[in-house]
Coordinates of C-alpha atoms in Angstrom, one line a residue:
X7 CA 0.0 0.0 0.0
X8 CA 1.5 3.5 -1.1
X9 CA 1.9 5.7 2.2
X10 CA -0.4 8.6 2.8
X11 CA 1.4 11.8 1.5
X12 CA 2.8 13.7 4.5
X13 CA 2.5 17.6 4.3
X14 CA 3.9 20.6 6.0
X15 CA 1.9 24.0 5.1
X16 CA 3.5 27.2 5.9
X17 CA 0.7 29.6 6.7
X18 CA -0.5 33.1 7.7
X19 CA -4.4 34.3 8.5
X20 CA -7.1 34.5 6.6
X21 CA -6.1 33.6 3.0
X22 CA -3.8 30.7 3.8
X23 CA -6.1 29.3 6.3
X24 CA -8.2 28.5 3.4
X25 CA -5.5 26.0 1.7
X26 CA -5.0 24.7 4.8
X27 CA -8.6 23.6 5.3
X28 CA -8.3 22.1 1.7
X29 CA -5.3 20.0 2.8
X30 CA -6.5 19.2 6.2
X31 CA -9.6 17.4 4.8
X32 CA -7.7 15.3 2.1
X33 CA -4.4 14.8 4.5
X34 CA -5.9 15.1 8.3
X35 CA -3.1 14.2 10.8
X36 CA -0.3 13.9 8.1
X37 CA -0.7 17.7 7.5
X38 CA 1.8 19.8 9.9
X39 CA 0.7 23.4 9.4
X40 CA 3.4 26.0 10.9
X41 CA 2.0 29.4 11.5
X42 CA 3.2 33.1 11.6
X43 CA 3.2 34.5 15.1
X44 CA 4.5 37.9 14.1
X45 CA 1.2 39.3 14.3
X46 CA 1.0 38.3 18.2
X47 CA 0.3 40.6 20.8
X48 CA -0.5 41.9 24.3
X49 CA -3.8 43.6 24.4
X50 CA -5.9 44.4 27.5
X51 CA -3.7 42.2 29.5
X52 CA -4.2 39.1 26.7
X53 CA -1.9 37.0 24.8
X54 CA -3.5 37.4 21.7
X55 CA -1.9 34.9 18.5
X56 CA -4.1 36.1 15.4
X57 CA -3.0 33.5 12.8
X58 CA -3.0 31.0 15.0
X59 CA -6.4 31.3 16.1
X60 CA -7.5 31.5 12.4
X61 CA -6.2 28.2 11.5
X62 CA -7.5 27.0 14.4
X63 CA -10.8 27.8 14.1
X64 CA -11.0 27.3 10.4
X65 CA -9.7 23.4 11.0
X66 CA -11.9 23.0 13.9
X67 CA -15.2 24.0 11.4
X68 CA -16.0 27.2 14.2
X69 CA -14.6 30.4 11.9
X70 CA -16.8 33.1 11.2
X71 CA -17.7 32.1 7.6
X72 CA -18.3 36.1 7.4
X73 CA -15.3 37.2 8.3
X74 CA -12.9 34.2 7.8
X75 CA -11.2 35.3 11.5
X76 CA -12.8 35.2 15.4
X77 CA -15.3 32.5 16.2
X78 CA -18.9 31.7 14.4
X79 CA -21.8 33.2 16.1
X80 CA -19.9 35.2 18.4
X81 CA -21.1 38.2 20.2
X82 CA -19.9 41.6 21.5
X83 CA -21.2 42.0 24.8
X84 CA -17.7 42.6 26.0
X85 CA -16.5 45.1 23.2
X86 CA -20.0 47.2 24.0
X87 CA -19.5 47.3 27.7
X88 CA -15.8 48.7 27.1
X89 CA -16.9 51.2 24.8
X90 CA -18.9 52.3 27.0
X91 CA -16.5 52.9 29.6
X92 CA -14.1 54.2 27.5
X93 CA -11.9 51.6 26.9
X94 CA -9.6 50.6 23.9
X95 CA -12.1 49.0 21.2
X96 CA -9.9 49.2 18.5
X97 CA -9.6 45.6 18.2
X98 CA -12.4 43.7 18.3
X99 CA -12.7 40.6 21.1
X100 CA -15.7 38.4 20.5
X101 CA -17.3 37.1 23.7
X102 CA -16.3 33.3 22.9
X103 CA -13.1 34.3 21.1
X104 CA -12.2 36.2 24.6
X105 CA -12.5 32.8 26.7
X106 CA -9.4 31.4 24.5
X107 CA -7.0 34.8 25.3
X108 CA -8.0 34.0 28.6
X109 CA -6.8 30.5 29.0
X110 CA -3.8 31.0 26.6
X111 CA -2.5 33.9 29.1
X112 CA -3.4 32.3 32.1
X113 CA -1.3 29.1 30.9
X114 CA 1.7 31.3 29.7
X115 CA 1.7 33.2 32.9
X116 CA 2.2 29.6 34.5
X117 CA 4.9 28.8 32.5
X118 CA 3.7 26.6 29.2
X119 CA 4.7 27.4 26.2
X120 CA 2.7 28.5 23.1
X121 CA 3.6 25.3 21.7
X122 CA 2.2 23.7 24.1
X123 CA -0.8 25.8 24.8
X124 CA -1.5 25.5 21.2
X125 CA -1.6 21.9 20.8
X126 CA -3.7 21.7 23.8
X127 CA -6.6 24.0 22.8
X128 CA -6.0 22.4 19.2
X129 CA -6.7 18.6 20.7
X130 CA -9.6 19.6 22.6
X131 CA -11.4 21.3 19.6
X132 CA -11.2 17.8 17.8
X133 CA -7.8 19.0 15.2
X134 CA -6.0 16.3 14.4
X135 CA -3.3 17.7 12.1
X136 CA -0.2 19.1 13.4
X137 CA -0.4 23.2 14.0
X138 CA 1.9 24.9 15.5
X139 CA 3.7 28.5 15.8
X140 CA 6.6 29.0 13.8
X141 CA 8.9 29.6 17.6
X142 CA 8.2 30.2 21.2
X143 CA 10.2 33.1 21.4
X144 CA 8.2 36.5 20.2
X145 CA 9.1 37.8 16.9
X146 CA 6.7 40.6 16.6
X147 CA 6.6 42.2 13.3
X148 CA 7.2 46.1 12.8
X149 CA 6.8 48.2 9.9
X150 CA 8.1 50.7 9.1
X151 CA 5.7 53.6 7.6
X152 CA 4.9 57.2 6.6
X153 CA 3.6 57.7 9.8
X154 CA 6.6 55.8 11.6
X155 CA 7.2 52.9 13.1
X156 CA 4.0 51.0 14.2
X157 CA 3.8 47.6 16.0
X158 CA 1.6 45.4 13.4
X159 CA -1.9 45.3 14.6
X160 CA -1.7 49.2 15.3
X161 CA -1.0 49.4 11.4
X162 CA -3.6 46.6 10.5
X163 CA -6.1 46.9 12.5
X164 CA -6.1 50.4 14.1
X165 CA -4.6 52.2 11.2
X166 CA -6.4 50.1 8.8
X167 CA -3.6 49.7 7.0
X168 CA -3.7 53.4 5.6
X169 CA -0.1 54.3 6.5
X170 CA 2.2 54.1 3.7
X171 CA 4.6 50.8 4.2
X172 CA 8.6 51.8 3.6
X173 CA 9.8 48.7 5.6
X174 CA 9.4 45.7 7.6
X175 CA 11.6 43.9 10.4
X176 CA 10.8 41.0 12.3
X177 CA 12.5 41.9 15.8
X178 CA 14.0 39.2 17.4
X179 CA 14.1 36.5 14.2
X180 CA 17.8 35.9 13.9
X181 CA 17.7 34.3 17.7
X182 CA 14.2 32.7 18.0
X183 CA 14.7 28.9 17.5
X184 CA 11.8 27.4 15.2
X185 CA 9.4 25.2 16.6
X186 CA 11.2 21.9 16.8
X187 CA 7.7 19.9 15.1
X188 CA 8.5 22.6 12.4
X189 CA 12.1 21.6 11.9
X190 CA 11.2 17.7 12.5
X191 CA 8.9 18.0 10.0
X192 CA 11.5 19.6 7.2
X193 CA 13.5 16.3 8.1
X194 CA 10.8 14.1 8.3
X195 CA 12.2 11.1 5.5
X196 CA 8.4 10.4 4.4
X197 CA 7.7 14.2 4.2
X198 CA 5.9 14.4 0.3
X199 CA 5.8 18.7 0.1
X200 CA 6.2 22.2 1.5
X201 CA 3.5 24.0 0.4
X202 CA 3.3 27.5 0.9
X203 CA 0.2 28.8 1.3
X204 CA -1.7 32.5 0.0
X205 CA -0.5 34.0 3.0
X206 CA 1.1 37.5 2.6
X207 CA 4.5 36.9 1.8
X208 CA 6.1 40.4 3.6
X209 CA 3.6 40.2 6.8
X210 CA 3.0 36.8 7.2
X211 CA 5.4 34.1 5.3
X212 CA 8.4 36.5 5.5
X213 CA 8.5 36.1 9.5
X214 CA 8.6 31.9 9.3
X215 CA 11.5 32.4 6.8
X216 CA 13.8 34.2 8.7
X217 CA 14.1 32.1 11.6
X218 CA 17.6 30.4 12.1
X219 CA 17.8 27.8 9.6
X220 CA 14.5 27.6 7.8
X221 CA 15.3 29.5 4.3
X222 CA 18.3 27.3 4.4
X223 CA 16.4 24.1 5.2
X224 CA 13.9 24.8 2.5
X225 CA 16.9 25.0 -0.2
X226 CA 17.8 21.8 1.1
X227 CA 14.5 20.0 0.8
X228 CA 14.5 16.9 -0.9
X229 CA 11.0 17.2 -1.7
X230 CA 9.5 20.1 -3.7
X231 CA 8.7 23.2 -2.2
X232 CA 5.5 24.6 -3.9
X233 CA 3.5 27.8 -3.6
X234 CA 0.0 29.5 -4.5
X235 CA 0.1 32.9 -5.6
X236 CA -1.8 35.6 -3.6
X237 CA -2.1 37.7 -6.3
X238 CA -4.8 36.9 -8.9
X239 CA -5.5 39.5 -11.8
X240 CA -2.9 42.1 -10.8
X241 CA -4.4 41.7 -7.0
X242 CA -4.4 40.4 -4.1
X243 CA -7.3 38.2 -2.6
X244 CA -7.3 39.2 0.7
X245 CA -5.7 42.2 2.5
X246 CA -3.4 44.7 2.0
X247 CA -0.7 42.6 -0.1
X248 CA -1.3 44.7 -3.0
X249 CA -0.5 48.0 -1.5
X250 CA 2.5 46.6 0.3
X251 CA 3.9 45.4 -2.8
X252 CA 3.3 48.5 -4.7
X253 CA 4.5 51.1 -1.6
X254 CA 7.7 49.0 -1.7
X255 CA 8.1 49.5 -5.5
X256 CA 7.6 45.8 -6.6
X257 CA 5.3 44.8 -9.4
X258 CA 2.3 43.8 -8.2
X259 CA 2.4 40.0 -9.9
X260 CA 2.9 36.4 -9.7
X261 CA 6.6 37.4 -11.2
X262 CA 7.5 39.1 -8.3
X263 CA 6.1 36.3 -5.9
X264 CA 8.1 34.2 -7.5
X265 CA 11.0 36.1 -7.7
X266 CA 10.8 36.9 -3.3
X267 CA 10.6 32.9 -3.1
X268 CA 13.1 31.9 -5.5
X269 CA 15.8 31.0 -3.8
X270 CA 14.2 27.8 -2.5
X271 CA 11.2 27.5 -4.8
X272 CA 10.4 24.8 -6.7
X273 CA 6.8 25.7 -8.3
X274 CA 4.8 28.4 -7.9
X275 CA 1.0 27.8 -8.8
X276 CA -0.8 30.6 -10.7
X277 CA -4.6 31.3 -11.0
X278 CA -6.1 30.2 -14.4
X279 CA -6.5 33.7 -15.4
X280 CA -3.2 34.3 -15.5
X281 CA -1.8 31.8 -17.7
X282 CA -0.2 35.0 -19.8
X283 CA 2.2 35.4 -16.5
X284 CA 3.6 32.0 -16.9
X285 CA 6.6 32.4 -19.1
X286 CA 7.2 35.2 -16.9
X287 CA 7.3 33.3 -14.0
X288 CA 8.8 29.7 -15.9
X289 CA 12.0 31.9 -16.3
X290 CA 12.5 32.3 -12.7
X291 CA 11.7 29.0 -11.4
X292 CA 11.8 25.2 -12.8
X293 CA 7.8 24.6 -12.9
X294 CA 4.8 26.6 -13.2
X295 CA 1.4 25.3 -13.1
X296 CA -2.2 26.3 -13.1
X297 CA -5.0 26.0 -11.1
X298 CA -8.4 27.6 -9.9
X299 CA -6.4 29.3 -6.9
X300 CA -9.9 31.7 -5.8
X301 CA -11.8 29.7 -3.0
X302 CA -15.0 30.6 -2.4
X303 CA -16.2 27.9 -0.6
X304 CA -15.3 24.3 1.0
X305 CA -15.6 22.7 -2.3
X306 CA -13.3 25.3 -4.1
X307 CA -10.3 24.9 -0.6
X308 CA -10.5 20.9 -1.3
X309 CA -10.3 21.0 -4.8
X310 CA -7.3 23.3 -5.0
X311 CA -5.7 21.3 -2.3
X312 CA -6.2 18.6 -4.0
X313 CA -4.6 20.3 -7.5
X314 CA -1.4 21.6 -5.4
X315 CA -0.9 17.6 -4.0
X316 CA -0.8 16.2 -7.1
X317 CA 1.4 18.5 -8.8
X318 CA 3.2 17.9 -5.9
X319 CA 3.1 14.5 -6.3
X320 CA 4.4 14.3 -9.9
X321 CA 7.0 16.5 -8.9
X322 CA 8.1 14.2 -6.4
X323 CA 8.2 11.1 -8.3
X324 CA 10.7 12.9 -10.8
X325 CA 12.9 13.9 -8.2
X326 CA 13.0 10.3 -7.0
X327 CA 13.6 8.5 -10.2
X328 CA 16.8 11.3 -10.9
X329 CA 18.2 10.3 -7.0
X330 CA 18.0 6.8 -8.4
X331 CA 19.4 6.6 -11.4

């Protein structure tokens, strides 16, 4: 019997959640999904992890279908009540979402890891693929704007991203060890792909890579390291990837997403509408490939999952047959 492919999915929020879903119902617990914690913060006393509460909740079937983040028939009780007395509402706390912050701080403060917090609240919500944050150790992300230098959720959520972006550093990356799960599963012998999912590569892929080893590791991979493009028609799906790109003074394409991954990219999977960028992106990398990469609903996250595997899988077999020749 052919082994069940293993997976490891690098992931931000909203958009990559999606693909995540996809593989989590073909792969369930042979999918390891390592997420961005750059985005994690300390607001009104909780340990708030953004990402990592989006892929949870996504894999666990209780996101709010709305909004793609926070839980599904949530309510705002708490936000209203600290309007009222004049408290900081700029980032919004659904009722149920709260109780998580709660227990996550309350089991930091006593010493656990994230790591471990995470694959506790994870196994009691019924996941049984692998998530966890990229490291332990804080690596918030700051960028660098117009306006100066804001920590990330003041520019994405109480800014609203209107700040013009001139930089972005990820304090604290160049000592955070990765998650070990992370770097066991980038040595796992019967690992099948990396993919990389439609995450933001600047705010949300960008912090996983420059941990201690892991850009290195990824050139090193013996199995191919694939990607779907967050930019579809000259946009982005989902946030403010776009206007990064664009503030920075990049080309706001698949070329460029490409050409930010290429040192240890081995295909990067375009939207069916823009076929006309492959050559473009065939020169920078050794595969391109197509695929309906806008998910609308469940069906749409499966079937692209299931699209990215097997091109995945044919590019595994070749590598195999040229190690043993």
């Amino acid at each position: 019997m052919t082994p069940a492919p293993r997976v490891l999915a690098l992931c931000g929020g909203v958009g990559g959640a999606k693909l995540a879903l996809g593989l989590y119902r073909l792969l369930g617990e042979n999918l390891t999904v390592a997420v961005n914690t750059g985005d994690d913060f300390t607001h009104l006393g909780l340990r708030i992890c953004p990402d990592l509460d989006t892929v949870t909740y996504t894999l666990a079937g209780c996101v709010n279908p709305a909004t793609g983040w926070g839980r599904a028939d949530d309510t705002d009780h708490f936000m209203t009540a600290l309007a009222q007395l004049g408290g900081e509402d700029w980032f919004f706390l659904g009722d149920r979402d709260r109780e998580l912050h709660v227990e996550r701080t309350q089991r930091l403060a006593a010493g656990e890891s994230l790591s471990a917090v995470t694959t506790a609240v994870t196994g009691r919500l019924g996941i049984t693929a692998t998530i966890v944050p990229m490291s332990d150790t804080p690596v918030p992300t700051l960028v660098d704007t117009n306006a100066g230098v804001l920590a990330f959720q003041h520019y994405f959520v109480r800014e609203r991203c209107r700040p013009a972006v001139r930089g972005l550093r990820y304090q604290g990356a160049d000592t955070a060890p990765p998650e070990p799960r992370l770097l066991a599963a980038l040595a796992d012998p019967g690992l099948t792909a990396i993919v990389i999912c439609p995450s933001n590569p600047w705010l949300s892929v960008d912090p996983l890579l420059a941990l201690p080893g892991v850009r290195e590791l990824l050139r090193a991979a013996p199995v191919p390291v694939l990607a779907v493009s967050p930019i579809v028609g000259g946009r982005a799906i989902k946030g403010p990837t776009a206007k990064i790109m664009a503030e920075l003074g990049l080309a706001v394409s698949s070329r460029t997403i490409a050409a930010h991954y290429g040192d240890f990219l081995d295909c990067l999977i375009l939207d069916r509408g823009d076929a006309d960028e492959s050559d473009a992106v065939a020169a920078l990398l050794p595969r391109v490939a197509l695929a309906d990469t806008v998910m609308h609903d469940e069906a749409d996250k499966i079937a692209l999952a299931r699209e990215v595997l097997a091109i995945a899988g044919t590019m595994k077999a070749t590598i195999t047959a040229t190690m043993t020749r």
